[in-house]
């Protein structure tokens, strides 16, 4: 991945815009993006959704070891943005 080329031509953002354009053209109600680059995706109107993760190992001892590891997994902080104009009620 050439980050300089991406920055110069806004490739990632244009891919997001194009996926929204295609979804509108196809009449889709939702476009599901992954969990990376959340701030950039919110710039095209994406909103965060609550997510759950369940994990179980076959070994009971390993199952007990997995639970404390999940306490260290925290979502990254990001600033939600919106491309939509605020409307006064």
GROMACS .gro file of C-alpha atoms in nm:
model
   89
    1UNK     CA    1   0.000   0.000   0.000
    2UNK     CA    2   0.148   0.332  -0.104
    3UNK     CA    3   0.030   0.572   0.168
    4UNK     CA    4   0.160   0.880  -0.015
    5UNK     CA    5  -0.038   0.790  -0.328
    6UNK     CA    6  -0.344   0.717  -0.113
    7UNK     CA    7  -0.316   1.055   0.059
    8UNK     CA    8  -0.256   1.245  -0.264
    9UNK     CA    9  -0.553   1.091  -0.446
   10UNK     CA   10  -0.782   1.018  -0.147
   11UNK     CA   11  -0.824   0.661  -0.267
   12UNK     CA   12  -0.968   0.519   0.053
   13UNK     CA   13  -1.226   0.795   0.086
   14UNK     CA   14  -1.320   0.763  -0.281
   15UNK     CA   15  -1.369   0.388  -0.236
   16UNK     CA   16  -1.606   0.462   0.053
   17UNK     CA   17  -1.797   0.718  -0.157
   18UNK     CA   18  -1.817   0.473  -0.446
   19UNK     CA   19  -1.952   0.193  -0.224
   20UNK     CA   20  -2.225   0.430  -0.098
   21UNK     CA   21  -2.305   0.532  -0.458
   22UNK     CA   22  -2.336   0.167  -0.567
   23UNK     CA   23  -2.552   0.083  -0.262
   24UNK     CA   24  -2.789   0.371  -0.343
   25UNK     CA   25  -2.804   0.264  -0.708
   26UNK     CA   26  -2.889  -0.095  -0.602
   27UNK     CA   27  -3.150   0.025  -0.351
   28UNK     CA   28  -2.967  -0.114  -0.046
   29UNK     CA   29  -3.078  -0.005   0.300
   30UNK     CA   30  -2.743  -0.075   0.468
   31UNK     CA   31  -2.375  -0.079   0.380
   32UNK     CA   32  -2.173  -0.273   0.634
   33UNK     CA   33  -1.814  -0.158   0.675
   34UNK     CA   34  -1.547  -0.319   0.892
   35UNK     CA   35  -1.420  -0.182   1.224
   36UNK     CA   36  -1.114   0.005   1.092
   37UNK     CA   37  -1.087   0.373   1.000
   38UNK     CA   38  -1.409   0.455   1.186
   39UNK     CA   39  -1.359   0.832   1.171
   40UNK     CA   40  -1.320   0.827   0.793
   41UNK     CA   41  -1.630   0.610   0.755
   42UNK     CA   42  -1.834   0.841   0.974
   43UNK     CA   43  -1.747   1.119   0.726
   44UNK     CA   44  -1.960   0.935   0.466
   45UNK     CA   45  -2.247   0.884   0.709
   46UNK     CA   46  -2.155   0.554   0.875
   47UNK     CA   47  -2.265   0.511   1.237
   48UNK     CA   48  -2.116   0.276   1.494
   49UNK     CA   49  -2.320  -0.025   1.598
   50UNK     CA   50  -2.285  -0.223   1.920
   51UNK     CA   51  -2.080  -0.536   1.866
   52UNK     CA   52  -2.046  -0.855   2.072
   53UNK     CA   53  -1.774  -1.114   2.067
   54UNK     CA   54  -1.806  -1.466   2.202
   55UNK     CA   55  -1.516  -1.701   2.232
   56UNK     CA   56  -1.487  -2.051   2.366
   57UNK     CA   57  -1.200  -2.295   2.362
   58UNK     CA   58  -1.243  -2.672   2.373
   59UNK     CA   59  -1.025  -2.699   2.683
   60UNK     CA   60  -1.190  -2.587   3.012
   61UNK     CA   61  -0.861  -2.454   3.154
   62UNK     CA   62  -0.800  -2.246   2.843
   63UNK     CA   63  -1.156  -2.115   2.868
   64UNK     CA   64  -1.075  -1.975   3.212
   65UNK     CA   65  -0.761  -1.810   3.074
   66UNK     CA   66  -0.944  -1.646   2.784
   67UNK     CA   67  -1.188  -1.444   2.998
   68UNK     CA   68  -0.925  -1.217   3.162
   69UNK     CA   69  -0.768  -1.150   2.821
   70UNK     CA   70  -1.090  -0.990   2.699
   71UNK     CA   71  -1.068  -0.724   2.970
   72UNK     CA   72  -0.760  -0.589   2.789
   73UNK     CA   73  -0.941  -0.555   2.456
   74UNK     CA   74  -1.085  -0.205   2.428
   75UNK     CA   75  -1.213  -0.033   2.115
   76UNK     CA   76  -1.002   0.256   1.995
   77UNK     CA   77  -1.131   0.607   2.059
   78UNK     CA   78  -1.244   0.812   1.763
   79UNK     CA   79  -1.435   1.129   1.687
   80UNK     CA   80  -1.769   1.062   1.516
   81UNK     CA   81  -1.837   1.296   1.225
   82UNK     CA   82  -2.138   1.347   1.001
   83UNK     CA   83  -2.169   1.466   0.643
   84UNK     CA   84  -2.531   1.562   0.706
   85UNK     CA   85  -2.645   1.912   0.790
   86UNK     CA   86  -2.811   1.957   1.129
   87UNK     CA   87  -3.179   2.041   1.090
   88UNK     CA   88  -3.358   2.256   1.349
   89UNK     CA   89  -3.683   2.100   1.463
   0.00000   0.00000   0.00000
